[in-house]
Amino acid sequence: MTAKKLGLKQRYAHMTRGLDWETSYQPMDKVFPYDTFEGIKIKDWSAWEDPFRLTMDAYWKFQAEKERKLYAVIDAFAQNNGQTGVTDGRYANVLKLFLTGISPEEYQAHRGFAYAGRHLRGVGPRVAAQMQSLDELRHIQTQIHTISHYNKYFDGLAEFPHMHDRVWYLSVPKSFFDDARSAGPFEFMIAIGFAFEYVLTNLLFVPFMSGAAYNGDMSTVTFGFSAQSDESRHMTLGIEVIKFLLEQHPDNLPIVQKWVDKWFWRGHRVLGLVAMMMDYMLPKPVMSWKEAWEIYFTEAGGALFQDLARYGLRPPKYADIATAEAEHISHQNWAIFYQYTHAAAFHTWLPDAKHMDWLSEKYPNTFDKYYRPRFEMWGQMAKEGKRFYNMALPQLCQTCQIPMGYTEPGDPTTICFRKTQFRGETYHFCSDGCKDIFEAEPEKFAQAWLPVHQIFQGNCGGATIPDVLNYYRMNVGADNMDYVGSPDEKLWNEWQADKIRTAV
Amino acid sequence: MSVVALTPDYEKHIEFRDLESNFHGNRVVYLHWEQHLSFCSAIAFPLPPSMPFGAFVEAIVKPHYNAHPDFEKIDWAQVVWMIDDEKRTPEMEKSLDENGVKHKSLVRFWTPGLSGYKGSAS
Amino acid sequence: MSQLASLTLYHNDEARPIIEAIIADNPGVRVLNMPGAVKLDCEGSLVVKRASVEERLGRTWDPQEIHLVIISMAGHLDEDDDQFSVSWKH
Ligand SMILES: [Fe+2]
Ligand SMILES: [Fe+2]
Ligand SMILES: [Zn+2]
């Protein structure tokens, strides 16, 4: 007689049941001191259900297989000098922004999920958070390994962890994760697990990595999609968390709604960097930011919030404003970096005529009217030998820490200025979304480390721009300034000349 | 207290990072030229409160905006100033402080007839 | 309002039998081709059937193997020994 093989569901229950225990000589509240202060009420932790019934043995097996495949591609890419086959030398700048601004957040996600995995007392979410913590560590490792190959040839990559902690624009993603990691474990799960992973991460990885493939970077698309194959597990965790909290107690709804509103808006602001990468930095653009927003927020987010409406949860506040901003945000962000190119660790350039035509086609309502004239004016100035720079430091938003370059909803010709008072001090914001977030937790955000103010206070190496760039460990003349005239460009042109010579 | 914190005395430990006293005798002043978004945002300066407004115009405003093709066409007598939320006519020989420019004040100005490159607000 | 259930898979040889099985088993599926990836959307729900994949693959296939080729998804997930599905029920 052969024993009947268990089905997946029974097998999973069998392998994961009873991993937990009730403490005996210490009260549970002392062992798990962080999972009550946020006001979230959990009646029954055992009601947690894992949608992916992935046991630890299967997890290791699949992850090992993914790694094996990824490293085979990375090795082949290096052996074949894949870096010479991308669409253009400008492409490497995408990787610079990615490695300095996104990879370190994979590490922050790793730390954050380790924290949630330690401090949530239910066994289901703890196991899921621990798996995710391992995934996120894998992500930063594979990203460093993949991009290290580019570091042999291109500038701006070598000092990424140092820069992440100091450089003005990198404080945008850094402060986003610092905010999440200094919150309680439930807020962290909604912030990163739900709002970021479920609602927004697709916008980061799918069109962007597809863009890497389109631009001939097979190594990056492979780590990107390899990471993203973990994301679908992360997305299910995010959706499970929100369902679980909303089903556990009606008092959880207003707390969760507040977090959804906050983290949607914060995520939207951070992803503006990705918008700019997609619309301006990929030499061969694959999809506009606006198109990606329609697919992944309007359509996918629409389905999600329709589903969650049964719990009384409404779509995030200011989702309409964010959608309207999809017409503007990439242009406004690229304009910021173009004029501060002397202080950025990647190269900038003006879109050429063909690229501008693509932008006109993708942004018929806004590009020709508001942004093409700006780029044409700068192009004219550069031709006359008067390349346009902004020689002062920008005013930053107290919440998102981005230069306050966004315009009034409905009026793209006027900057959106918002402010509030807290204990006799004035605080400035780029939007109503950022202002609301501050006003909900002024005690926290009054402590923000704003790079511009820190420079003025003398905490960033000195009073002059060279002092500050030195503090950032920026290799001036190589890491910063325009692509045209850079060592990157020189090297790229040599590769192209070599190719022509070999072909002849 | 509106922040939900683990420690009940969180408020006692707030580190207000940008108090005027942290700027070594200066205060932070923000400046913005309206309808000229080539300058992507308002710009920030640490300035002594005693600086005369006229000196602020000559030493700060003019050199930081003169790269724009509209700059040459500005009729400074016609400029409309706004300090925080109020339209004002600054007294040039009086100090920033006397003109109501406080720590983290925003000074905006409009240049009538000039609305950026080809009228695009750029 | 429309509620699309969705799976995004690698666009490679390994995923091809799965993509084909999805197209065969989900009438009305919308196929969005992107460089390196393919996004499959279907109103309400989308299912991957083990038997259909095995038929095309010519070997046994465990629905959990989808972890090796999945890039993204939308909908509530359910998996057992015979299928893998995403759906919206509300
Ligand atoms: Fe990740
Ligand atoms: Fe993730
Ligand atoms: Zn902001």
XYZ file of C-alpha atoms and ligand atoms in Angstrom:
719
model
C 0.000 0.000 0.000
C 1.406 3.370 -0.918
C 0.776 6.346 1.317
C -1.464 8.917 -0.358
C 0.505 12.001 -1.386
C -0.741 15.130 0.373
C -2.144 17.932 -1.731
C -0.385 21.310 -1.767
C -2.793 22.877 0.706
C -2.578 20.046 3.252
C 1.154 19.757 2.791
C 1.568 23.454 3.404
C -0.629 23.367 6.494
C 1.298 20.362 7.754
C 4.687 21.965 7.273
C 3.824 25.348 8.717
C 1.395 24.530 11.518
C 2.529 24.890 15.105
C 5.766 26.710 14.414
C 4.777 29.191 17.064
C 4.382 28.918 20.805
C 2.844 30.812 23.700
C 5.524 32.051 26.033
C 5.397 30.761 29.598
C 7.893 32.552 31.832
C 7.636 35.941 30.097
C 4.402 37.635 29.069
C 3.850 37.781 25.293
C 3.589 41.595 25.508
C 7.142 41.772 26.757
C 8.434 39.513 24.036
C 6.572 41.518 21.388
C 6.672 45.067 22.746
C 6.166 46.886 19.445
C 2.986 45.496 17.963
C 0.373 47.314 20.048
C 1.353 50.989 20.345
C 0.138 51.913 16.874
C -3.434 51.209 17.917
C -3.963 48.274 15.565
C -6.232 45.651 17.091
C -5.702 41.974 16.257
C -8.216 39.485 17.638
C -6.953 36.349 15.980
C -3.515 36.026 14.495
C -4.308 32.532 13.239
C -6.763 34.004 10.734
C -3.724 34.991 8.668
C -3.575 33.074 5.406
C -0.589 32.751 3.145
C -1.694 33.036 -0.433
C 1.561 31.594 -1.782
C 1.884 28.244 -0.107
C 5.626 28.264 -0.336
C 7.379 26.172 2.274
C 10.950 26.922 3.239
C 12.400 23.971 1.289
C 10.609 25.046 -1.891
C 11.682 28.649 -1.250
C 15.361 27.708 -1.141
C 15.012 25.509 -4.201
C 13.422 28.229 -6.332
C 15.691 31.000 -5.109
C 18.784 28.905 -5.858
C 17.489 28.247 -9.347
C 16.856 31.958 -9.933
C 20.353 32.826 -8.766
C 21.936 30.184 -10.982
C 20.204 31.609 -14.024
C 20.966 35.207 -13.135
C 24.670 34.639 -12.626
C 24.926 32.727 -15.898
C 23.591 35.831 -17.673
C 25.838 38.213 -15.747
C 28.913 36.108 -16.586
C 28.012 35.901 -20.245
C 27.403 39.662 -20.331
C 30.844 40.358 -18.873
C 32.603 37.848 -21.142
C 31.021 39.333 -24.222
C 31.703 42.932 -23.145
C 27.986 43.568 -23.128
C 28.567 47.117 -21.910
C 29.765 48.058 -25.403
C 26.520 46.848 -26.947
C 23.983 49.012 -25.158
C 22.170 51.628 -27.227
C 24.286 54.598 -26.141
C 26.821 55.604 -23.510
C 24.142 57.759 -21.918
C 22.382 54.595 -20.856
C 24.901 54.004 -18.018
C 23.435 57.020 -16.197
C 20.272 55.092 -15.557
C 22.338 52.530 -13.672
C 24.053 55.266 -11.663
C 20.753 56.615 -10.431
C 19.528 53.073 -9.810
C 22.578 51.971 -7.812
C 22.829 55.130 -5.709
C 19.119 55.744 -5.241
C 17.309 52.418 -5.414
C 19.648 49.579 -4.482
C 20.328 51.030 -1.011
C 16.562 51.008 -0.484
C 16.536 47.283 -1.168
C 18.856 47.059 1.809
C 16.566 49.310 3.839
C 13.669 47.038 2.874
C 15.721 44.058 4.031
C 16.266 45.690 7.419
C 12.653 46.779 7.684
C 11.223 43.350 6.992
C 13.665 41.782 9.426
C 12.240 44.191 12.008
C 8.629 43.399 11.104
C 9.507 39.705 11.110
C 10.830 40.033 14.622
C 8.088 42.184 16.075
C 4.784 40.908 14.724
C 3.552 38.230 17.039
C 1.588 36.170 14.513
C 3.570 33.329 12.987
C 2.148 33.724 9.466
C 3.211 37.327 8.853
C 6.475 36.721 10.666
C 7.507 33.920 8.345
C 6.420 35.914 5.286
C 8.277 39.031 6.484
C 11.419 37.021 7.143
C 11.342 35.490 3.661
C 10.873 38.931 2.202
C 13.759 40.227 4.274
C 15.990 37.582 2.675
C 14.671 38.432 -0.781
C 15.489 42.099 -0.349
C 19.023 41.269 0.711
C 19.324 39.135 -2.406
C 18.144 42.102 -4.451
C 20.814 44.497 -3.334
C 23.484 41.821 -3.659
C 22.552 40.930 -7.214
C 22.288 44.606 -8.129
C 25.763 45.341 -6.786
C 27.178 42.305 -8.568
C 25.555 43.188 -11.884
C 26.388 46.868 -11.853
C 29.947 46.300 -10.585
C 30.752 45.316 -14.136
C 29.732 48.788 -15.348
C 31.779 50.323 -12.566
C 34.912 49.092 -14.329
C 34.181 51.488 -17.176
C 31.795 54.259 -16.136
C 32.037 57.046 -13.543
C 29.578 57.826 -10.772
C 29.119 54.299 -9.430
C 32.073 53.710 -7.142
C 30.893 55.548 -4.026
C 27.250 54.581 -4.014
C 26.744 53.765 -0.285
C 28.646 56.858 0.820
C 26.688 59.022 -1.584
C 23.362 57.524 -0.636
C 23.752 58.771 2.911
C 24.786 62.305 1.953
C 23.938 63.560 -1.537
C 21.055 66.029 -1.704
C 18.754 64.195 -4.133
C 19.453 60.784 -2.613
C 17.950 62.044 0.617
C 14.622 61.679 -1.198
C 14.537 57.863 -1.302
C 16.635 57.599 1.859
C 14.251 59.679 3.953
C 11.317 57.729 2.516
C 12.676 54.467 3.898
C 13.993 56.076 7.079
C 10.455 57.262 7.716
C 9.035 53.759 7.172
C 11.685 52.046 9.245
C 11.252 54.411 12.163
C 7.503 53.717 12.241
C 5.885 50.781 14.024
C 5.829 47.341 12.384
C 2.250 47.653 11.136
C 2.849 50.997 9.505
C 5.994 49.594 7.938
C 4.005 46.696 6.484
C 1.397 49.048 5.001
C 4.046 51.536 3.834
C 6.399 49.141 2.126
C 4.475 45.868 1.889
C 1.224 47.341 0.633
C 1.636 50.882 -0.713
C 5.078 50.436 -2.190
C 5.197 46.767 -3.191
C 1.621 46.315 -4.291
C 0.572 49.682 -5.570
C 3.811 51.209 -6.859
C 6.643 48.708 -7.357
C 5.417 47.638 -10.788
C 5.990 51.162 -11.975
C 9.556 50.890 -10.885
C 10.493 47.479 -12.153
C 8.342 46.402 -15.052
C 8.490 49.226 -17.603
C 11.906 50.240 -16.410
C 13.480 46.814 -16.732
C 11.742 46.297 -19.986
C 13.480 49.532 -20.988
C 16.828 48.024 -19.989
C 16.130 45.079 -22.299
C 15.127 47.434 -25.084
C 18.405 49.282 -24.659
C 20.503 46.140 -24.906
C 21.308 45.727 -21.229
C 20.630 42.032 -20.742
C 22.353 41.924 -17.364
C 20.149 44.566 -15.796
C 16.915 43.235 -17.190
C 17.837 39.862 -15.755
C 18.483 41.084 -12.224
C 15.456 43.307 -12.539
C 13.083 40.548 -13.464
C 14.776 38.088 -11.131
C 14.094 40.530 -8.289
C 10.631 41.156 -9.601
C 9.803 37.446 -9.498
C 10.133 37.827 -5.722
C 7.989 40.952 -5.892
C 4.903 38.984 -6.804
C 5.294 37.190 -3.501
C 5.798 40.579 -1.847
C 2.701 41.934 -3.527
C 0.581 39.095 -2.198
C 1.988 39.754 1.257
C 1.037 43.418 0.903
C -2.513 42.647 -0.091
C -2.818 40.003 2.617
C -1.635 42.455 5.276
C -4.222 45.025 4.370
C -7.059 42.503 4.189
C -6.010 40.995 7.497
C -5.886 44.338 9.326
C -9.211 45.461 7.911
C -10.906 42.171 8.762
C -9.558 42.004 12.296
C -11.239 45.068 13.775
C -13.293 48.006 12.474
C -11.144 50.393 14.545
C -8.232 49.574 12.257
C -9.835 51.198 9.230
C -9.086 54.887 9.968
C -5.506 54.062 10.943
C -4.921 52.020 7.823
C -6.577 54.657 5.638
C -4.263 57.329 7.037
C -1.233 55.160 6.242
C -2.482 54.351 2.744
C -2.939 58.070 2.046
C 0.455 58.954 3.435
C 2.463 56.222 1.745
C 0.773 56.526 -1.590
C 1.740 60.181 -1.742
C 5.273 59.608 -0.481
C 5.738 56.767 -2.979
C 4.385 58.892 -5.796
C 6.984 61.565 -5.028
C 9.889 59.085 -4.879
C 8.831 57.468 -8.137
C 9.178 60.812 -9.887
C 12.843 59.836 -10.206
C 11.782 56.755 -12.144
C 9.496 58.867 -14.320
C 12.490 60.920 -15.351
C 14.577 57.821 -16.050
C 11.898 56.418 -18.324
C 11.098 59.584 -20.226
C 14.530 61.172 -20.492
C 17.366 58.831 -19.586
C 16.689 55.708 -21.641
C 18.299 56.406 -25.035
C 15.540 54.319 -26.595
C 12.425 54.984 -24.557
C 10.120 52.029 -24.146
C 6.937 53.481 -22.656
C 6.173 56.926 -21.313
C 5.717 57.509 -17.604
C 2.169 58.591 -18.300
C 1.400 55.307 -20.073
C 2.968 53.321 -17.253
C 0.919 55.304 -14.733
C -2.286 54.531 -16.635
C -1.582 50.803 -16.721
C -0.171 50.349 -13.255
C -1.936 52.941 -11.200
C -5.171 53.902 -12.893
C -6.013 50.427 -14.170
C -4.341 48.066 -11.668
C -4.802 50.362 -8.684
C -8.403 50.924 -9.740
C -9.150 47.183 -9.622
C -7.457 46.883 -6.252
C -9.272 49.736 -4.541
C -12.553 48.592 -6.008
C -11.929 45.255 -4.309
C -10.966 46.876 -0.997
C -14.027 49.148 -0.984
C -15.950 46.365 0.770
C -13.946 47.173 3.927
C -14.754 50.871 3.670
C -11.267 51.690 2.415
C -11.238 54.417 -0.240
C -8.572 55.084 -2.878
C -5.645 57.152 -1.588
C -6.257 60.839 -1.025
C -4.840 62.976 -3.860
C -4.753 60.041 -6.289
C -6.419 62.428 -8.754
C -3.689 65.021 -8.271
C -1.006 62.376 -8.745
C -2.661 61.231 -11.955
C -2.797 64.814 -13.235
C 0.888 65.210 -12.323
C 1.809 62.254 -14.532
C 1.649 64.795 -17.384
C 4.359 66.934 -15.802
C 6.529 65.178 -13.289
C 9.197 63.652 -15.537
C 9.757 66.958 -17.375
C 9.963 68.968 -14.174
C 12.374 66.505 -12.585
C 14.700 66.333 -15.588
C 14.759 70.138 -15.631
C 15.862 70.110 -11.987
C 18.772 67.780 -12.704
C 19.776 69.569 -15.891
C 20.303 72.838 -14.028
C 22.006 71.181 -11.054
C 24.184 68.877 -13.175
C 27.280 70.244 -11.435
C 26.027 68.728 -8.172
C 24.723 65.383 -9.473
C 26.661 62.117 -9.703
C 25.326 61.272 -13.128
C 25.369 63.047 -16.454
C 22.588 65.082 -18.007
C 21.803 66.220 -21.531
C 19.060 67.931 -23.461
C 16.686 65.688 -25.377
C 17.499 65.839 -29.106
C 14.932 66.769 -31.747
C 13.808 63.174 -32.282
C 13.423 62.563 -28.575
C 11.466 65.803 -28.189
C 9.119 64.667 -30.932
C 8.565 61.425 -29.037
C 7.773 63.462 -25.916
C 5.344 65.661 -27.875
C 3.581 62.548 -29.109
C 3.397 61.000 -25.645
C 2.475 64.237 -23.885
C 0.277 66.112 -26.365
C -1.351 68.198 -23.626
C 1.771 69.505 -21.986
C 5.115 68.975 -23.672
C 4.980 71.466 -26.523
C 3.237 74.081 -24.475
C 5.333 74.078 -21.305
C 8.486 72.007 -21.608
C 9.721 72.081 -25.191
C 10.295 75.884 -24.987
C 12.354 75.388 -21.834
C 14.612 72.805 -23.471
C 14.864 74.813 -26.685
C 15.866 77.895 -24.785
C 18.554 75.969 -22.934
C 19.708 74.420 -26.212
C 20.044 77.888 -27.700
C 21.982 79.119 -24.683
C 24.338 76.117 -24.812
C 24.990 76.821 -28.501
C 25.997 80.359 -27.577
C 28.408 78.972 -24.997
C 26.145 79.950 -22.090
C 25.020 76.535 -20.835
C 22.315 77.170 -18.218
C 23.117 76.367 -14.572
C 21.279 77.246 -11.397
C 23.982 78.615 -9.147
C 21.993 78.752 -5.902
C 20.663 75.898 -3.792
C 16.982 75.009 -4.148
C 14.240 75.355 -1.575
C 13.295 71.820 -0.483
C 9.992 70.330 0.605
C 10.094 69.484 4.307
C 8.400 66.121 3.714
C 9.614 64.644 0.425
C 12.874 66.662 0.397
C 12.629 67.285 -3.349
C 13.391 70.790 -4.667
C 10.066 72.616 -4.672
C 9.716 72.513 -8.433
C 6.206 71.168 -8.805
C 3.448 73.395 -10.049
C -0.043 74.238 -8.854
C -2.659 71.657 -9.744
C -4.223 73.047 -12.922
C -1.573 75.735 -13.461
C 1.772 74.512 -14.825
C 3.157 78.056 -14.913
C 3.133 78.666 -11.159
C 5.069 76.845 -8.440
C 2.909 75.213 -5.800
C 3.901 76.759 -2.478
C 2.385 75.379 0.720
C 3.411 76.061 4.297
C 2.434 75.505 7.882
C 3.509 76.561 11.362
C 4.602 74.244 14.149
C 5.831 75.580 17.506
C 6.556 78.979 15.990
C 8.559 77.615 13.046
C 7.568 77.771 9.390
C 7.733 74.642 7.243
C 7.386 74.585 3.452
C 5.887 71.929 1.185
C 5.664 71.100 -2.492
C 2.047 69.995 -2.346
C -1.033 69.510 -0.215
C -0.093 65.828 0.028
C 3.269 66.595 1.623
C 1.734 69.265 3.865
C -0.923 66.862 5.203
C 1.736 64.277 5.985
C 3.710 66.808 8.000
C 0.665 68.063 9.851
C -0.258 64.547 10.916
C 3.172 63.998 12.512
C 4.911 67.354 12.898
C 7.040 66.074 15.773
C 8.639 63.588 13.403
C 9.047 65.687 10.270
C 10.350 68.792 12.084
C 13.478 66.663 12.519
C 14.044 66.083 8.814
C 17.674 66.321 7.680
C 17.252 68.674 4.751
C 20.449 68.672 2.696
C 20.277 72.372 1.784
C 19.823 73.522 5.365
C 22.536 71.159 6.522
C 24.941 72.711 4.035
C 24.066 76.190 5.369
C 24.633 75.004 8.913
C 28.124 73.912 7.957
C 27.527 70.188 8.388
C 28.453 69.061 4.873
C 32.149 69.666 4.492
C 32.216 73.431 4.081
C 30.571 76.499 2.640
C 31.496 76.236 -1.041
C 30.183 73.902 -3.707
C 33.588 72.166 -4.111
C 33.659 71.536 -0.332
C 30.255 69.931 -0.455
C 31.038 67.823 -3.528
C 34.155 66.641 -1.794
C 32.055 65.643 1.212
C 29.846 63.682 -1.199
C 33.018 62.012 -2.616
C 32.033 63.197 -6.035
C 34.811 62.955 -8.573
C 34.361 66.445 -9.987
C 34.720 66.628 -13.747
C 34.042 62.910 -14.176
C 30.975 61.981 -12.137
C 29.070 65.231 -12.639
C 28.216 67.647 -15.489
C 26.952 67.012 -19.012
C 27.385 63.714 -20.802
C 28.847 65.568 -23.745
C 32.476 66.168 -22.903
C 32.558 63.581 -20.114
C 35.109 60.749 -19.774
C 32.143 58.368 -20.195
C 31.438 59.856 -23.602
C 35.069 59.675 -24.633
C 35.252 55.994 -23.719
C 31.992 55.215 -25.473
C 33.179 56.942 -28.638
C 36.403 54.913 -28.539
C 34.386 51.698 -28.338
C 32.311 52.748 -31.304
C 35.408 53.665 -33.309
C 36.905 50.258 -32.444
C 33.806 48.522 -33.696
C 34.001 50.345 -36.990
C 37.706 49.524 -37.327
C 37.085 45.823 -36.648
C 34.220 45.758 -39.094
C 36.290 47.239 -41.933
C 0.909 65.218 20.389
C -0.190 63.883 17.029
C 2.645 61.491 16.282
C 1.965 57.962 17.542
C 5.161 56.948 19.265
C 6.490 54.037 21.244
C 7.982 56.295 23.890
C 5.465 58.444 25.798
C 7.972 61.294 26.181
C 8.824 61.449 22.472
C 8.084 65.169 22.416
C 10.879 65.897 24.853
C 13.393 64.456 22.464
C 12.477 66.322 19.293
C 15.540 67.738 17.599
C 14.345 70.828 15.725
C 17.017 70.834 13.061
C 16.416 74.128 11.340
C 15.955 76.698 14.098
C 17.330 80.115 13.217
C 19.905 79.704 15.974
C 21.527 76.848 14.025
C 22.524 79.106 11.140
C 25.377 81.028 12.759
C 23.750 84.456 12.760
C 22.012 84.040 9.432
C 18.444 83.204 8.612
C 17.208 81.173 5.679
C 15.535 83.253 2.971
C 13.823 81.777 -0.074
C 13.581 83.680 -3.316
C 11.540 83.058 -6.455
C 11.130 84.822 -9.794
C 7.580 84.148 -10.960
C 6.834 83.035 -14.518
C 10.447 81.982 -15.045
C 10.476 78.271 -14.373
C 13.816 77.752 -16.056
C 14.778 78.304 -12.443
C 13.158 75.086 -11.320
C 12.190 76.179 -7.820
C 12.664 78.957 -5.320
C 16.293 79.285 -4.272
C 17.615 79.416 -0.723
C 20.192 81.634 0.994
C 21.555 82.034 4.517
C 21.530 85.803 5.060
C 22.093 88.213 7.927
C 18.755 89.714 9.069
C 20.393 93.128 9.061
C 21.154 93.015 5.332
C 19.452 95.997 3.639
C 16.798 94.949 1.155
C 18.571 96.971 -1.537
C 21.780 95.039 -0.943
C 19.777 91.822 -1.136
C 18.502 92.865 -4.573
C 21.969 93.790 -5.815
C 24.026 90.989 -4.258
C 21.578 88.106 -4.255
C 18.647 88.603 -6.602
C 20.431 90.026 -9.629
C 23.484 87.750 -9.876
C 21.387 84.600 -9.459
C 18.903 85.408 -12.173
C 21.007 87.202 -14.744
C 21.518 84.072 -16.865
C 17.955 84.360 -18.174
C 17.397 86.227 -21.474
C 14.527 88.175 -19.838
C 16.823 89.526 -17.156
C 18.115 92.440 -19.247
C 14.543 93.574 -19.884
C 13.521 93.873 -16.240
C 12.341 97.331 -15.199
C 13.240 97.123 -11.521
C 10.969 100.032 -10.630
C 7.985 98.010 -11.829
C 8.809 94.791 -9.986
C 6.017 93.497 -7.763
C 7.260 91.962 -4.523
C 5.553 89.538 -2.192
C 6.960 88.658 1.204
C 5.335 85.531 2.529
C 1.701 86.037 1.590
C 1.654 89.816 1.331
C 2.319 92.048 -1.655
C 4.759 94.711 -0.430
C 6.830 97.620 -1.566
C 10.102 96.925 0.212
C 12.037 99.807 1.657
C 15.395 99.350 0.019
C 17.529 100.998 2.668
C 15.812 99.116 5.503
C 16.927 95.641 6.561
C 15.435 92.331 5.548
C 14.115 91.984 9.072
C 12.509 95.425 9.062
C 10.901 94.569 5.752
C 9.307 91.503 7.345
C 11.680 88.881 6.002
C 11.855 86.374 8.835
C 13.556 82.984 9.157
C 12.354 80.799 6.274
C 10.392 83.617 4.671
C 9.613 83.344 0.984
C 10.230 86.380 -1.227
C 8.482 86.141 -4.601
C 8.651 88.736 -7.341
C 6.838 89.375 -10.598
C 8.296 91.293 -13.519
C 5.334 92.824 -15.392
C 5.428 92.222 -19.120
C 7.924 89.400 -18.806
C 6.578 85.877 -18.689
C 9.488 83.706 -19.692
C 10.949 82.427 -22.920
C 8.381 83.016 -25.690
C 5.754 83.593 -23.000
C 5.971 79.974 -21.872
C 6.749 80.795 -18.205
C 10.094 79.096 -18.722
C -15.822 49.321 -13.679
C -13.328 46.966 -15.236
C -11.226 44.802 -12.898
C -8.387 43.102 -14.674
C -6.712 40.081 -13.173
C -3.199 39.992 -14.490
C 0.024 38.012 -14.744
C 3.273 39.334 -16.188
C 5.761 36.675 -17.225
C 9.221 36.561 -18.734
C 9.083 36.443 -22.489
C 11.428 33.493 -22.988
C 11.431 29.824 -23.959
C 10.817 28.675 -20.434
C 7.671 30.750 -20.058
C 6.328 30.196 -23.564
C 4.297 27.025 -22.805
C 2.749 28.819 -19.828
C 1.909 31.878 -21.905
C 0.351 29.642 -24.569
C -1.647 27.706 -21.983
C -2.982 30.958 -20.509
C -4.038 32.245 -23.926
C -5.794 28.949 -24.673
C -7.570 28.652 -21.320
C -8.659 32.268 -20.806
C -10.920 33.522 -23.563
C -10.708 37.272 -24.028
C -7.235 37.556 -22.545
C -5.422 40.768 -23.494
C -1.772 40.322 -24.396
C 0.603 43.227 -23.913
C 4.074 42.572 -25.295
C 6.960 44.474 -23.791
C 10.670 43.940 -24.405
C 11.584 40.965 -22.194
C 8.150 40.547 -20.668
C 4.557 39.824 -21.537
C 1.574 41.072 -19.546
C -1.603 38.982 -19.726
C -4.831 40.595 -18.527
C -8.272 39.137 -18.211
C -11.493 40.558 -16.829
C -12.178 39.186 -13.330
C -9.854 36.200 -13.264
C -6.973 34.478 -14.960
C -6.018 30.836 -14.561
C -2.934 28.749 -15.359
C -3.846 25.042 -15.623
C -1.215 22.444 -14.896
C -2.601 20.007 -17.472
C -2.502 22.616 -20.261
C 1.062 23.577 -19.462
C 2.160 19.918 -19.291
C 0.548 19.213 -22.630
C 2.686 21.910 -24.232
C 5.790 21.248 -22.202
C 5.843 17.479 -22.632
C 6.752 16.859 -19.003
C 5.195 17.131 -15.576
C 4.935 20.687 -14.299
C 4.362 21.863 -10.764
C 2.313 25.092 -10.663
C 4.800 26.447 -8.138
C 7.386 26.483 -10.901
C 5.661 29.663 -11.975
C 7.898 31.388 -9.410
C 10.752 31.040 -11.881
C 9.117 33.057 -14.635
C 6.615 35.389 -12.964
C 7.352 39.109 -12.960
C 4.192 40.624 -11.591
C 0.536 40.008 -10.891
C -2.751 41.630 -9.974
C -5.597 39.986 -8.104
C -6.022 37.605 -5.209
C -3.980 34.527 -5.660
C -4.950 30.922 -5.220
C -2.819 27.907 -5.946
C -3.160 24.173 -5.558
C -1.731 21.092 -7.266
C -3.716 21.576 -10.447
C -3.749 25.288 -11.083
C -2.570 28.758 -10.240
C -5.050 31.618 -10.449
C -5.472 35.331 -9.777
C -8.901 36.865 -9.449
C -11.008 39.743 -8.185
C -14.187 38.693 -6.436
C -15.476 42.026 -5.159
Fe 13.379 44.281 -3.633
Fe 10.245 43.724 -2.647
Zn 6.952 67.307 -1.063
